[in-house]
Structure formats: structure tokens, C-alpha cells
């Protein structure tokens, strides 16, 4: 899915919006500029991927 790395799992903010810098491969950890939570990049991305997968499954079942 798109933007799983760039999206804050907690508030949904997408990095690169509102003049913020997109995360690069060097940014292994980052702080969300919107809700100020600290993220480990790969954990945040995997939570987003999991959420999207579950969403998709729920839709397919319905
Ligand atoms: Zn956030």
C-alpha cells in the first residue's frame, strides 16, 4: 500500500504534507510533527500495513 512508511499510525498525518519533509531511508526513527509521538519507522509502517490488510479483509467478508 502507498504511504505506509510516511503515515503516522496514531493520528494519520502523512509526512510531506503541510511543508513537512518526507522521511528518507536514513530516517529509521522519527517524531510525528502533528501528534509528536516517536516512531520506529519499520514498526510504524508494519502497523499501517496490518491495519490496511485487516480493513481489506473486513470489506471482502461483508
Ligand atoms: Zn501523529
PDB file of N, CA and C and ligand atoms in Angstrom:
ATOM      1  N   UNK A   1       0.832  -1.219   0.000  1.00  0.00           N
ATOM      2  CA  UNK A   1       0.000   0.000   0.000  1.00  0.00           C
ATOM      3  C   UNK A   1       0.869   1.274   0.000  1.00  0.00           C
ATOM      4  N   UNK A   2       0.295   2.341  -0.468  1.00  0.00           N
ATOM      5  CA  UNK A   2       1.037   3.601  -0.545  1.00  0.00           C
ATOM      6  C   UNK A   2       1.145   4.279   0.816  1.00  0.00           C
ATOM      7  N   UNK A   3       2.263   4.975   1.001  1.00  0.00           N
ATOM      8  CA  UNK A   3       2.439   5.863   2.158  1.00  0.00           C
ATOM      9  C   UNK A   3       2.464   5.180   3.518  1.00  0.00           C
ATOM     10  N   UNK A   4       2.641   3.863   3.559  1.00  0.00           N
ATOM     11  CA  UNK A   4       2.637   3.209   4.864  1.00  0.00           C
ATOM     12  C   UNK A   4       3.823   3.653   5.714  1.00  0.00           C
ATOM     13  N   UNK A   5       4.919   4.004   5.050  1.00  0.00           N
ATOM     14  CA  UNK A   5       6.080   4.470   5.807  1.00  0.00           C
ATOM     15  C   UNK A   5       5.890   5.910   6.256  1.00  0.00           C
ATOM     16  N   UNK A   6       5.203   6.697   5.428  1.00  0.00           N
ATOM     17  CA  UNK A   6       5.108   8.140   5.661  1.00  0.00           C
ATOM     18  C   UNK A   6       3.917   8.532   6.539  1.00  0.00           C
ATOM     19  N   UNK A   7       3.050   7.576   6.852  1.00  0.00           N
ATOM     20  CA  UNK A   7       1.846   7.913   7.604  1.00  0.00           C
ATOM     21  C   UNK A   7       2.000   7.590   9.086  1.00  0.00           C
ATOM     22  N   UNK A   8       1.661   8.554   9.956  1.00  0.00           N
ATOM     23  CA  UNK A   8       1.677   8.323  11.402  1.00  0.00           C
ATOM     24  C   UNK A   8       0.531   7.384  11.750  1.00  0.00           C
ATOM     25  N   UNK A   9       0.856   6.247  12.350  1.00  0.00           N
ATOM     26  CA  UNK A   9      -0.187   5.280  12.666  1.00  0.00           C
ATOM     27  C   UNK A   9      -1.168   5.834  13.709  1.00  0.00           C
ATOM     28  N   UNK A  10      -0.674   6.716  14.560  1.00  0.00           N
ATOM     29  CA  UNK A  10      -1.508   7.182  15.665  1.00  0.00           C
ATOM     30  C   UNK A  10      -2.502   8.272  15.279  1.00  0.00           C
ATOM     31  N   UNK A  11      -2.088   9.210  14.405  1.00  0.00           N
ATOM     32  CA  UNK A  11      -3.019  10.307  14.088  1.00  0.00           C
ATOM     33  C   UNK A  11      -3.339  10.372  12.595  1.00  0.00           C
ATOM     34  N   UNK A  12      -2.624   9.602  11.764  1.00  0.00           N
ATOM     35  CA  UNK A  12      -2.932   9.583  10.341  1.00  0.00           C
ATOM     36  C   UNK A  12      -2.236  10.658   9.532  1.00  0.00           C
ATOM     37  N   UNK A  13      -1.385  11.448  10.187  1.00  0.00           N
ATOM     38  CA  UNK A  13      -0.673  12.500   9.460  1.00  0.00           C
ATOM     39  C   UNK A  13       0.280  11.874   8.443  1.00  0.00           C
ATOM     40  N   UNK A  14       0.315  12.455   7.233  1.00  0.00           N
ATOM     41  CA  UNK A  14       1.210  11.951   6.190  1.00  0.00           C
ATOM     42  C   UNK A  14       2.392  12.896   6.043  1.00  0.00           C
ATOM     43  N   UNK A  15       3.589  12.371   6.226  1.00  0.00           N
ATOM     44  CA  UNK A  15       4.789  13.175   6.084  1.00  0.00           C
ATOM     45  C   UNK A  15       4.894  13.690   4.650  1.00  0.00           C
ATOM     46  N   UNK A  16       5.353  14.937   4.525  1.00  0.00           N
ATOM     47  CA  UNK A  16       5.415  15.570   3.210  1.00  0.00           C
ATOM     48  C   UNK A  16       4.267  16.552   3.023  1.00  0.00           C
ATOM     49  N   UNK A  17       3.245  16.423   3.872  1.00  0.00           N
ATOM     50  CA  UNK A  17       2.130  17.377   3.815  1.00  0.00           C
ATOM     51  C   UNK A  17       2.445  18.600   4.658  1.00  0.00           C
ATOM     52  N   UNK A  18       1.779  19.692   4.339  1.00  0.00           N
ATOM     53  CA  UNK A  18       1.908  20.936   5.114  1.00  0.00           C
ATOM     54  C   UNK A  18       3.364  21.386   5.268  1.00  0.00           C
ATOM     55  N   UNK A  19       4.149  21.184   4.229  1.00  0.00           N
ATOM     56  CA  UNK A  19       5.523  21.679   4.262  1.00  0.00           C
ATOM     57  C   UNK A  19       6.483  20.840   5.081  1.00  0.00           C
ATOM     58  N   UNK A  20       6.055  19.668   5.559  1.00  0.00           N
ATOM     59  CA  UNK A  20       6.978  18.813   6.302  1.00  0.00           C
ATOM     60  C   UNK A  20       7.833  18.025   5.310  1.00  0.00           C
ATOM     61  N   UNK A  21       8.960  17.542   5.811  1.00  0.00           N
ATOM     62  CA  UNK A  21       9.838  16.753   4.961  1.00  0.00           C
ATOM     63  C   UNK A  21       9.411  15.298   4.957  1.00  0.00           C
ATOM     64  N   UNK A  22       9.419  14.699   3.773  1.00  0.00           N
ATOM     65  CA  UNK A  22       9.180  13.259   3.703  1.00  0.00           C
ATOM     66  C   UNK A  22      10.328  12.523   4.372  1.00  0.00           C
ATOM     67  N   UNK A  23      10.035  11.375   4.932  1.00  0.00           N
ATOM     68  CA  UNK A  23      11.084  10.569   5.545  1.00  0.00           C
ATOM     69  C   UNK A  23      11.939   9.950   4.453  1.00  0.00           C
ATOM     70  N   UNK A  24      13.213   9.844   4.723  1.00  0.00           N
ATOM     71  CA  UNK A  24      14.095   9.170   3.778  1.00  0.00           C
ATOM     72  C   UNK A  24      14.516   7.826   4.380  1.00  0.00           C
ATOM     73  N   UNK A  25      15.214   7.040   3.608  1.00  0.00           N
ATOM     74  CA  UNK A  25      15.656   5.731   4.091  1.00  0.00           C
ATOM     75  C   UNK A  25      16.595   5.855   5.288  1.00  0.00           C
ATOM     76  N   UNK A  26      17.204   7.038   5.434  1.00  0.00           N
ATOM     77  CA  UNK A  26      18.113   7.251   6.560  1.00  0.00           C
ATOM     78  C   UNK A  26      17.358   7.439   7.871  1.00  0.00           C
ATOM     79  N   UNK A  27      16.081   7.868   7.762  1.00  0.00           N
ATOM     80  CA  UNK A  27      15.308   8.154   8.971  1.00  0.00           C
ATOM     81  C   UNK A  27      14.723   6.870   9.539  1.00  0.00           C
ATOM     82  N   UNK A  28      15.462   6.229  10.410  1.00  0.00           N
ATOM     83  CA  UNK A  28      14.990   4.969  10.994  1.00  0.00           C
ATOM     84  C   UNK A  28      14.013   5.235  12.136  1.00  0.00           C
ATOM     85  N   UNK A  29      14.142   6.413  12.744  1.00  0.00           N
ATOM     86  CA  UNK A  29      13.217   6.828  13.786  1.00  0.00           C
ATOM     87  C   UNK A  29      12.812   8.264  13.519  1.00  0.00           C
ATOM     88  N   UNK A  30      11.593   8.602  13.887  1.00  0.00           N
ATOM     89  CA  UNK A  30      11.131   9.966  13.623  1.00  0.00           C
ATOM     90  C   UNK A  30      10.031  10.348  14.598  1.00  0.00           C
ATOM     91  N   UNK A  31       9.799  11.655  14.684  1.00  0.00           N
ATOM     92  CA  UNK A  31       8.728  12.160  15.532  1.00  0.00           C
ATOM     93  C   UNK A  31       7.657  12.754  14.650  1.00  0.00           C
ATOM     94  N   UNK A  32       6.407  12.397  14.916  1.00  0.00           N
ATOM     95  CA  UNK A  32       5.307  12.950  14.148  1.00  0.00           C
ATOM     96  C   UNK A  32       5.163  14.439  14.480  1.00  0.00           C
ATOM     97  N   UNK A  33       5.170  15.322  13.470  1.00  0.00           N
ATOM     98  CA  UNK A  33       5.061  16.753  13.743  1.00  0.00           C
ATOM     99  C   UNK A  33       3.654  17.142  14.191  1.00  0.00           C
ATOM    100  N   UNK A  34       2.686  16.281  13.984  1.00  0.00           N
ATOM    101  CA  UNK A  34       1.307  16.594  14.345  1.00  0.00           C
ATOM    102  C   UNK A  34       0.979  16.168  15.776  1.00  0.00           C
ATOM    103  N   UNK A  35       1.232  14.892  16.141  1.00  0.00           N
ATOM    104  CA  UNK A  35       0.889  14.430  17.484  1.00  0.00           C
ATOM    105  C   UNK A  35       2.132  14.206  18.343  1.00  0.00           C
ATOM    106  N   UNK A  36       3.320  14.421  17.761  1.00  0.00           N
ATOM    107  CA  UNK A  36       4.598  14.399  18.496  1.00  0.00           C
ATOM    108  C   UNK A  36       4.956  13.044  19.078  1.00  0.00           C
ATOM    109  N   UNK A  37       4.339  11.989  18.572  1.00  0.00           N
ATOM    110  CA  UNK A  37       4.711  10.661  19.039  1.00  0.00           C
ATOM    111  C   UNK A  37       6.015  10.247  18.358  1.00  0.00           C
ATOM    112  N   UNK A  38       6.806   9.440  19.051  1.00  0.00           N
ATOM    113  CA  UNK A  38       8.072   8.965  18.490  1.00  0.00           C
ATOM    114  C   UNK A  38       7.842   7.612  17.821  1.00  0.00           C
ATOM    115  N   UNK A  39       8.303   7.491  16.584  1.00  0.00           N
ATOM    116  CA  UNK A  39       8.101   6.247  15.844  1.00  0.00           C
ATOM    117  C   UNK A  39       9.422   5.587  15.492  1.00  0.00           C
ATOM    118  N   UNK A  40       9.438   4.258  15.547  1.00  0.00           N
ATOM    119  CA  UNK A  40      10.474   3.475  14.884  1.00  0.00           C
ATOM    120  C   UNK A  40       9.902   3.197  13.500  1.00  0.00           C
ATOM    121  N   UNK A  41      10.593   3.612  12.447  1.00  0.00           N
ATOM    122  CA  UNK A  41       9.988   3.619  11.120  1.00  0.00           C
ATOM    123  C   UNK A  41       9.358   2.282  10.718  1.00  0.00           C
ATOM    124  N   UNK A  42      10.092   1.200  10.889  1.00  0.00           N
ATOM    125  CA  UNK A  42       9.585  -0.092  10.411  1.00  0.00           C
ATOM    126  C   UNK A  42       8.389  -0.581  11.238  1.00  0.00           C
ATOM    127  N   UNK A  43       8.385  -0.248  12.535  1.00  0.00           N
ATOM    128  CA  UNK A  43       7.250  -0.657  13.355  1.00  0.00           C
ATOM    129  C   UNK A  43       6.011   0.111  12.928  1.00  0.00           C
ATOM    130  N   UNK A  44       6.199   1.406  12.726  1.00  0.00           N
ATOM    131  CA  UNK A  44       5.063   2.236  12.319  1.00  0.00           C
ATOM    132  C   UNK A  44       4.501   1.756  10.978  1.00  0.00           C
ATOM    133  N   UNK A  45       5.412   1.464  10.041  1.00  0.00           N
ATOM    134  CA  UNK A  45       4.978   1.009   8.718  1.00  0.00           C
ATOM    135  C   UNK A  45       4.244  -0.325   8.831  1.00  0.00           C
ATOM    136  N   UNK A  46       4.761  -1.231   9.669  1.00  0.00           N
ATOM    137  CA  UNK A  46       4.108  -2.543   9.742  1.00  0.00           C
ATOM    138  C   UNK A  46       2.730  -2.431  10.385  1.00  0.00           C
ATOM    139  N   UNK A  47       2.568  -1.506  11.344  1.00  0.00           N
ATOM    140  CA  UNK A  47       1.246  -1.300  11.935  1.00  0.00           C
ATOM    141  C   UNK A  47       0.267  -0.778  10.884  1.00  0.00           C
ATOM    142  N   UNK A  48       0.762   0.101  10.014  1.00  0.00           N
ATOM    143  CA  UNK A  48      -0.098   0.637   8.969  1.00  0.00           C
ATOM    144  C   UNK A  48      -0.472  -0.437   7.952  1.00  0.00           C
ATOM    145  N   UNK A  49       0.502  -1.279   7.603  1.00  0.00           N
ATOM    146  CA  UNK A  49       0.241  -2.351   6.631  1.00  0.00           C
ATOM    147  C   UNK A  49      -0.772  -3.339   7.208  1.00  0.00           C
ATOM    148  N   UNK A  50      -0.593  -3.680   8.501  1.00  0.00           N
ATOM    149  CA  UNK A  50      -1.521  -4.584   9.162  1.00  0.00           C
ATOM    150  C   UNK A  50      -2.936  -4.001   9.175  1.00  0.00           C
ATOM    151  N   UNK A  51      -3.044  -2.726   9.519  1.00  0.00           N
ATOM    152  CA  UNK A  51      -4.362  -2.086   9.574  1.00  0.00           C
ATOM    153  C   UNK A  51      -5.035  -2.107   8.204  1.00  0.00           C
ATOM    154  N   UNK A  52      -4.243  -1.830   7.149  1.00  0.00           N
ATOM    155  CA  UNK A  52      -4.820  -1.828   5.805  1.00  0.00           C
ATOM    156  C   UNK A  52      -5.241  -3.224   5.379  1.00  0.00           C
ATOM    157  N   UNK A  53      -4.461  -4.232   5.770  1.00  0.00           N
ATOM    158  CA  UNK A  53      -4.793  -5.603   5.435  1.00  0.00           C
ATOM    159  C   UNK A  53      -6.089  -6.036   6.103  1.00  0.00           C
ATOM    160  N   UNK A  54      -6.231  -5.678   7.384  1.00  0.00           N
ATOM    161  CA  UNK A  54      -7.441  -6.049   8.124  1.00  0.00           C
ATOM    162  C   UNK A  54      -8.658  -5.347   7.538  1.00  0.00           C
ATOM    163  N   UNK A  55      -8.467  -4.092   7.152  1.00  0.00           N
ATOM    164  CA  UNK A  55      -9.539  -3.309   6.534  1.00  0.00           C
ATOM    165  C   UNK A  55     -10.022  -4.003   5.250  1.00  0.00           C
ATOM    166  N   UNK A  56      -9.065  -4.460   4.467  1.00  0.00           N
ATOM    167  CA  UNK A  56      -9.371  -5.111   3.200  1.00  0.00           C
ATOM    168  C   UNK A  56     -10.141  -6.415   3.443  1.00  0.00           C
ATOM    169  N   UNK A  57      -9.675  -7.195   4.421  1.00  0.00           N
ATOM    170  CA  UNK A  57     -10.345  -8.450   4.745  1.00  0.00           C
ATOM    171  C   UNK A  57     -11.781  -8.210   5.199  1.00  0.00           C
ATOM    172  N   UNK A  58     -11.963  -7.185   6.019  1.00  0.00           N
ATOM    173  CA  UNK A  58     -13.300  -6.876   6.526  1.00  0.00           C
ATOM    174  C   UNK A  58     -14.232  -6.532   5.378  1.00  0.00           C
ATOM    175  N   UNK A  59     -13.712  -5.806   4.397  1.00  0.00           N
ATOM    176  CA  UNK A  59     -14.529  -5.432   3.243  1.00  0.00           C
ATOM    177  C   UNK A  59     -14.880  -6.650   2.386  1.00  0.00           C
ATOM    178  N   UNK A  60     -13.916  -7.556   2.249  1.00  0.00           N
ATOM    179  CA  UNK A  60     -14.161  -8.734   1.419  1.00  0.00           C
ATOM    180  C   UNK A  60     -15.193  -9.666   2.048  1.00  0.00           C
ATOM    181  N   UNK A  61     -15.196  -9.725   3.374  1.00  0.00           N
ATOM    182  CA  UNK A  61     -16.152 -10.565   4.091  1.00  0.00           C
ATOM    183  C   UNK A  61     -17.574 -10.032   3.976  1.00  0.00           C
ATOM    184  N   UNK A  62     -17.676  -8.713   4.010  1.00  0.00           N
ATOM    185  CA  UNK A  62     -19.000  -8.075   4.067  1.00  0.00           C
ATOM    186  C   UNK A  62     -19.806  -8.308   2.788  1.00  0.00           C
TER     187      UNK A  62
HETATM  188 ZN1  LIG B   1       0.938  11.560  14.553  1.00  0.00          ZN
END
